[in-house]
mmCIF file with all atom_site columns, C-alpha atoms in Angstrom:
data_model
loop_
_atom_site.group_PDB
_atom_site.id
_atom_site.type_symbol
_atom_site.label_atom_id
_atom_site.label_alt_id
_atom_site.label_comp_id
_atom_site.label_asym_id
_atom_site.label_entity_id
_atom_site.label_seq_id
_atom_site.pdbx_PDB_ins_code
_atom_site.Cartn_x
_atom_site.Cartn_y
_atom_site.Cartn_z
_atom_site.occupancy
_atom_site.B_iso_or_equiv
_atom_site.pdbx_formal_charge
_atom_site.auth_seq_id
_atom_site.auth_comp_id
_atom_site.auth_asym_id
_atom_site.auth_atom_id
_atom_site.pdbx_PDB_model_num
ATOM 1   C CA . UNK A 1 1   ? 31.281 -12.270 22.126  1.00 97.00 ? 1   UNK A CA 1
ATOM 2   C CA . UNK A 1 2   ? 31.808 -14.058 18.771  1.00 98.00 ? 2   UNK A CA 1
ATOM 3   C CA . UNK A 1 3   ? 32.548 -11.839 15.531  1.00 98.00 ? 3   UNK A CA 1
ATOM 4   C CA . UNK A 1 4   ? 33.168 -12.544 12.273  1.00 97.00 ? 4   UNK A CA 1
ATOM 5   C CA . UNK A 1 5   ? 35.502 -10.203 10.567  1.00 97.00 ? 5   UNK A CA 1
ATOM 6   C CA . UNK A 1 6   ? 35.340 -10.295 6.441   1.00 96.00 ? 6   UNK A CA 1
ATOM 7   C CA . UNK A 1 7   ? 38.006 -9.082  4.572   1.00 96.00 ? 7   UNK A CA 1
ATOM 8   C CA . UNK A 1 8   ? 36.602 -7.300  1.209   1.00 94.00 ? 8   UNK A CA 1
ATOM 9   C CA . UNK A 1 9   ? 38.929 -7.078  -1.552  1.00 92.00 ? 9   UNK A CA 1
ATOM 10  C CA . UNK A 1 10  ? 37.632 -3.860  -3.951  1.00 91.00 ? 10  UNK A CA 1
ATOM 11  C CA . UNK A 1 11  ? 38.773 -3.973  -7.595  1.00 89.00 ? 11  UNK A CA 1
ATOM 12  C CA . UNK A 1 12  ? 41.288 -1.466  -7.310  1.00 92.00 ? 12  UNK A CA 1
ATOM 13  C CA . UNK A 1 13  ? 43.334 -2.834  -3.788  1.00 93.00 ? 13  UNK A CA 1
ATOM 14  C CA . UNK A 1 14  ? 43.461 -6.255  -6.313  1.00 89.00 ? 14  UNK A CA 1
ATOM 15  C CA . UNK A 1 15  ? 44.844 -4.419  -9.234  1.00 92.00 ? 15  UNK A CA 1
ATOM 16  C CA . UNK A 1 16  ? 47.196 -2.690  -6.877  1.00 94.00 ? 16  UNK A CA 1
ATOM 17  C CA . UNK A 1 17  ? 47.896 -6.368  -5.787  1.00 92.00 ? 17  UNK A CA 1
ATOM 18  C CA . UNK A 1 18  ? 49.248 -7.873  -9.058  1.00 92.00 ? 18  UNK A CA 1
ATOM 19  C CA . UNK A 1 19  ? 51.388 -4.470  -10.277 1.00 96.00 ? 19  UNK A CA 1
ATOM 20  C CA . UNK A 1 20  ? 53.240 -4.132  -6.461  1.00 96.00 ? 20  UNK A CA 1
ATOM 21  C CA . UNK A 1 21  ? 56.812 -5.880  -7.159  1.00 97.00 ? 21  UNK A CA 1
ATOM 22  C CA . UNK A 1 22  ? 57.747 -8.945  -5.176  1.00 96.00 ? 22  UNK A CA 1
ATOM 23  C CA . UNK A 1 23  ? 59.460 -7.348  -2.367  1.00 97.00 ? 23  UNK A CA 1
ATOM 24  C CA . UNK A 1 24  ? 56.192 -4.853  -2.276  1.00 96.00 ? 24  UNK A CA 1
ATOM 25  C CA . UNK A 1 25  ? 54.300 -8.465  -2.457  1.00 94.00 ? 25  UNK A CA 1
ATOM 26  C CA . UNK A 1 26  ? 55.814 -9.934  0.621   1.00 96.00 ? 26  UNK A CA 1
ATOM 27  C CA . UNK A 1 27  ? 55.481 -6.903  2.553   1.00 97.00 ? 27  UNK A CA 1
ATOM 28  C CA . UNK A 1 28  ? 52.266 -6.626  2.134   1.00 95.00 ? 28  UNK A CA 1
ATOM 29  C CA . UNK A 1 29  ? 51.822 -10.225 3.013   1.00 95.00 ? 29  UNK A CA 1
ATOM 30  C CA . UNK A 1 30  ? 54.386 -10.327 6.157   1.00 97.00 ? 30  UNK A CA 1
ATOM 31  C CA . UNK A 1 31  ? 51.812 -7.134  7.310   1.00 97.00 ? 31  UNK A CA 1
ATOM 32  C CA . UNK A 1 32  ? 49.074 -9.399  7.521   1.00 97.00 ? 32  UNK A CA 1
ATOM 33  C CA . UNK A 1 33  ? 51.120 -12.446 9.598   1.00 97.00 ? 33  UNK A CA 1
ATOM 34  C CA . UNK A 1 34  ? 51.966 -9.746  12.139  1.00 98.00 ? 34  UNK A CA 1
ATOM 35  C CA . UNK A 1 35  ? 48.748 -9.196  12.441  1.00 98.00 ? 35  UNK A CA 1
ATOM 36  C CA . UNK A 1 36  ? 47.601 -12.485 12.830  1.00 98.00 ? 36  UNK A CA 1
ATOM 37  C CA . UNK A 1 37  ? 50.283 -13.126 15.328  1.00 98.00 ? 37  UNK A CA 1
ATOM 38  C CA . UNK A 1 38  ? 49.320 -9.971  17.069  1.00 98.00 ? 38  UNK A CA 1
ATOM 39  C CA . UNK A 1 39  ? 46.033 -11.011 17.683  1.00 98.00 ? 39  UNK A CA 1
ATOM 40  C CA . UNK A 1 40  ? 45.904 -14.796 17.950  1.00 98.00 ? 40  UNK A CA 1
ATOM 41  C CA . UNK A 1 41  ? 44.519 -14.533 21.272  1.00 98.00 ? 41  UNK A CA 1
ATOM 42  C CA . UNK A 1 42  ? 41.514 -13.763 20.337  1.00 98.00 ? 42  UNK A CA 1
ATOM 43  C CA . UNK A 1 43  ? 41.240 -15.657 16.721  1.00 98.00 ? 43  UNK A CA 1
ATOM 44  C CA . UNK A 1 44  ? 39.711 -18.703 17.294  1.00 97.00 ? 44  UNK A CA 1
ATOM 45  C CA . UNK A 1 45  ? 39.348 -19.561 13.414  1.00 97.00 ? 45  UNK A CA 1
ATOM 46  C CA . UNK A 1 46  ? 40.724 -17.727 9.979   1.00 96.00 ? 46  UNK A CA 1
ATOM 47  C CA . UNK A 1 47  ? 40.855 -18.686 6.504   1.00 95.00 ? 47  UNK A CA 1
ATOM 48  C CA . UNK A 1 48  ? 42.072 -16.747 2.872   1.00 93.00 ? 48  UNK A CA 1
ATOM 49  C CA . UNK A 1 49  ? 39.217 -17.659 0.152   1.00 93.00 ? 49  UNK A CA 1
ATOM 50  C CA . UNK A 1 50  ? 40.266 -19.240 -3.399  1.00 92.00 ? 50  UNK A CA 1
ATOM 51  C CA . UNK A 1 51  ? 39.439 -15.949 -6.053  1.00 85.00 ? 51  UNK A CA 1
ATOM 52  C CA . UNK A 1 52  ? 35.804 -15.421 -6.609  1.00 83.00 ? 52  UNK A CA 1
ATOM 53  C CA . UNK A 1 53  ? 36.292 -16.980 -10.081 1.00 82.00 ? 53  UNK A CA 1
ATOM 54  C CA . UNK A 1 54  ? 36.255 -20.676 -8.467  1.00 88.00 ? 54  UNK A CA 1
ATOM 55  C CA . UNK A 1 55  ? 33.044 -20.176 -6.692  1.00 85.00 ? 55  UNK A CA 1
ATOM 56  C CA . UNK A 1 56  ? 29.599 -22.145 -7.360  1.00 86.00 ? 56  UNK A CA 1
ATOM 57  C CA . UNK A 1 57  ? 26.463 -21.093 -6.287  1.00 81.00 ? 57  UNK A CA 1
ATOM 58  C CA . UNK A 1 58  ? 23.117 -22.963 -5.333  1.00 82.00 ? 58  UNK A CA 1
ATOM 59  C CA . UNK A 1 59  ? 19.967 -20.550 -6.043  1.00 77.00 ? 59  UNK A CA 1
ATOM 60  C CA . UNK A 1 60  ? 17.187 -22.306 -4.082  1.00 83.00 ? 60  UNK A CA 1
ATOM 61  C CA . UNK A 1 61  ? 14.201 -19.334 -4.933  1.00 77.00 ? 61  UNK A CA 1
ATOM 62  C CA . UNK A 1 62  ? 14.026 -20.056 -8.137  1.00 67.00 ? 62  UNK A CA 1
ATOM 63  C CA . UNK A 1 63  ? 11.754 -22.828 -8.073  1.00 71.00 ? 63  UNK A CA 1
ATOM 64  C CA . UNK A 1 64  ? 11.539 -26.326 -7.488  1.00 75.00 ? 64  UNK A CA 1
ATOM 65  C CA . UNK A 1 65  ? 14.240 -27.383 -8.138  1.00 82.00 ? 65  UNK A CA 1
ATOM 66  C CA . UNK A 1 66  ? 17.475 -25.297 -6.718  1.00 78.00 ? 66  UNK A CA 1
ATOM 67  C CA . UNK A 1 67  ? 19.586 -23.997 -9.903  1.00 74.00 ? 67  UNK A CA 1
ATOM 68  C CA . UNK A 1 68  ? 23.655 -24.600 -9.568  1.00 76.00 ? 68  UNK A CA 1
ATOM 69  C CA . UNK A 1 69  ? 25.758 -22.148 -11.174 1.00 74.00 ? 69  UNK A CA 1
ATOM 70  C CA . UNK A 1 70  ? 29.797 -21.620 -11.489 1.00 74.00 ? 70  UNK A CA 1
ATOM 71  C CA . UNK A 1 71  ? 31.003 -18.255 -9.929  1.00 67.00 ? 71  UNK A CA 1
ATOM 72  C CA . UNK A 1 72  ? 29.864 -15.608 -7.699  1.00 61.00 ? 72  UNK A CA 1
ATOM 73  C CA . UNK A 1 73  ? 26.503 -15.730 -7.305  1.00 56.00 ? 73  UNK A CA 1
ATOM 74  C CA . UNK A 1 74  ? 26.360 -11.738 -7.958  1.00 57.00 ? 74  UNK A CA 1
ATOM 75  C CA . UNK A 1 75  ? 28.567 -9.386  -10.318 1.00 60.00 ? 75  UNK A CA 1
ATOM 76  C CA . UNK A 1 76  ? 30.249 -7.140  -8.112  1.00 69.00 ? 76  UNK A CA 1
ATOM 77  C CA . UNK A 1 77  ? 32.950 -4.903  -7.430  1.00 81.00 ? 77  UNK A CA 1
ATOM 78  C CA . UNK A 1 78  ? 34.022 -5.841  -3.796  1.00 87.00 ? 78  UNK A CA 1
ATOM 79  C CA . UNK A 1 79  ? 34.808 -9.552  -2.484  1.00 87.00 ? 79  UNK A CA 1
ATOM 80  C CA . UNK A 1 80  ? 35.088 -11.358 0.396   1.00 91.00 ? 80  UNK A CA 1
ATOM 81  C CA . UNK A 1 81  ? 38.635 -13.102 0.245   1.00 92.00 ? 81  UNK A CA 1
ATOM 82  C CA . UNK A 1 82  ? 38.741 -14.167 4.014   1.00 95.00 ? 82  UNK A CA 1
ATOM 83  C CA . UNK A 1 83  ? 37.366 -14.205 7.228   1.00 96.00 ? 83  UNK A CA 1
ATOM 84  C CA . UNK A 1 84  ? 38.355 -14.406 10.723  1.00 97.00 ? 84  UNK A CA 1
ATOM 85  C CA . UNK A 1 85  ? 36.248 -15.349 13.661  1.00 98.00 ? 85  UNK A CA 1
ATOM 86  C CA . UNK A 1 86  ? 37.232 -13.458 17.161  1.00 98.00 ? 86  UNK A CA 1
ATOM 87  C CA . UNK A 1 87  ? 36.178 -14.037 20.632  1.00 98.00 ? 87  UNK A CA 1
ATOM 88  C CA . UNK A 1 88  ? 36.540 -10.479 22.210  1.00 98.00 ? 88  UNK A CA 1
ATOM 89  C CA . UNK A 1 89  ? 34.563 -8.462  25.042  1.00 98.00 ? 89  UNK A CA 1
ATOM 90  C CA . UNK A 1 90  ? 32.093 -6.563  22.712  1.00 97.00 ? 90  UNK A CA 1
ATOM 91  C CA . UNK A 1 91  ? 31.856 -4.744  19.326  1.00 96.00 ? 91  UNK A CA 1
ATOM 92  C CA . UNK A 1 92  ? 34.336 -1.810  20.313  1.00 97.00 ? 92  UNK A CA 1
ATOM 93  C CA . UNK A 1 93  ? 37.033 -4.623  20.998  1.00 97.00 ? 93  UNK A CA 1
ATOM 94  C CA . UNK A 1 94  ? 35.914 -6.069  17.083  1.00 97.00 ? 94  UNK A CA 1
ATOM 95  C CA . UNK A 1 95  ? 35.887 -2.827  15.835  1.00 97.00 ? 95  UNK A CA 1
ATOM 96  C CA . UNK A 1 96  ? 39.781 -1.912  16.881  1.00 97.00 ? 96  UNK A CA 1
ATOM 97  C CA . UNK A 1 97  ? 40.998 -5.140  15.264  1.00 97.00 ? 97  UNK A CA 1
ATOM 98  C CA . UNK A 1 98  ? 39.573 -4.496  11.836  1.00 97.00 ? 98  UNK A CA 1
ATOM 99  C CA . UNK A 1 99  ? 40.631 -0.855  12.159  1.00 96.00 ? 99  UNK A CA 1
ATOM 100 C CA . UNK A 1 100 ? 43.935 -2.500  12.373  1.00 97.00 ? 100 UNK A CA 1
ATOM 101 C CA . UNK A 1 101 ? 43.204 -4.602  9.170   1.00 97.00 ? 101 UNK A CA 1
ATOM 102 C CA . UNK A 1 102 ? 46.665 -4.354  6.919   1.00 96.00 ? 102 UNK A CA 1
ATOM 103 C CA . UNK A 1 103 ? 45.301 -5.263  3.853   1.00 95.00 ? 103 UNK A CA 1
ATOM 104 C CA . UNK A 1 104 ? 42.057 -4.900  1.898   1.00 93.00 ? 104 UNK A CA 1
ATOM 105 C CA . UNK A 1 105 ? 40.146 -1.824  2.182   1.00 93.00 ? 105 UNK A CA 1
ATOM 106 C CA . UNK A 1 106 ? 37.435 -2.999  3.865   1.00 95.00 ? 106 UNK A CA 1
ATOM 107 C CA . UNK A 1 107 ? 36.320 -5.145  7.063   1.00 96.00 ? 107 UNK A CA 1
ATOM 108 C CA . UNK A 1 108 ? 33.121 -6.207  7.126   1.00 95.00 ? 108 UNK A CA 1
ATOM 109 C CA . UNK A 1 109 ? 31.884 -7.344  10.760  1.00 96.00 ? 109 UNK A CA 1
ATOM 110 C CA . UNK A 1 110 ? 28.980 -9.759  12.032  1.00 96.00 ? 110 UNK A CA 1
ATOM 111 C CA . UNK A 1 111 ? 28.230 -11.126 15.480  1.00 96.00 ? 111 UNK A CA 1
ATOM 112 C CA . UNK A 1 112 ? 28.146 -14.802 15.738  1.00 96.00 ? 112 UNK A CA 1
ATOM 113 C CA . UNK A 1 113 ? 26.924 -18.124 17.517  1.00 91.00 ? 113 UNK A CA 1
#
């Protein structure tokens, strides 16, 4: 089965981001290469998201004519700041590899086509 896995970045693991020194930094970021390494078996596709602040948004319900705006298209205190898609057995399978998520606080995960 296909999963997505979406890493959420909350407000605070970002703070705690940007005051970690640069040893703390790399760390943090070698962490998350093991892991990928670890599991590139079953990651068939993964990408790290530009910061929310670079988004645009297309609103298509508000009328006729669909309304472009720059940024998130909600204010919020969690967001997603990657994803990886995973071919594994079932949802327990999914479930283990974002329990063993290095980095941001939460994993969201969705089946896929």
């Amino acid at each position: 089965m296909k999963y997505v896995l979406m890493f959420v970045e909350t407000e605070q693991f970002a703070r705690d981001l940007e005051t970690m020194d640069e040893a703390g930094r790399e760390a943090a970021y070698e962490a998350v290469g093991r892991w990928f390494a670890e599991h590139a078996d079953k990651i068939t596709h993964h990408t790290h998201l530009h910061p929310v602040h670079t988004a645009t948004t297309v609103r298509l319900d508000g009328g006729a004519e669909p309304i472009v705006t720059d940024g998130p298209f909600v204010e919020g205190k969690e967001v997603v700041s990657g994803f990886a898609e995973v071919e594994v057995a079932d949802l327990d399978e999914a479930l283990a590899l974002a329990r063993s998520w290095p980095a941001c606080p939460v994993v969201e995960i969705r089946p896929a086509s």
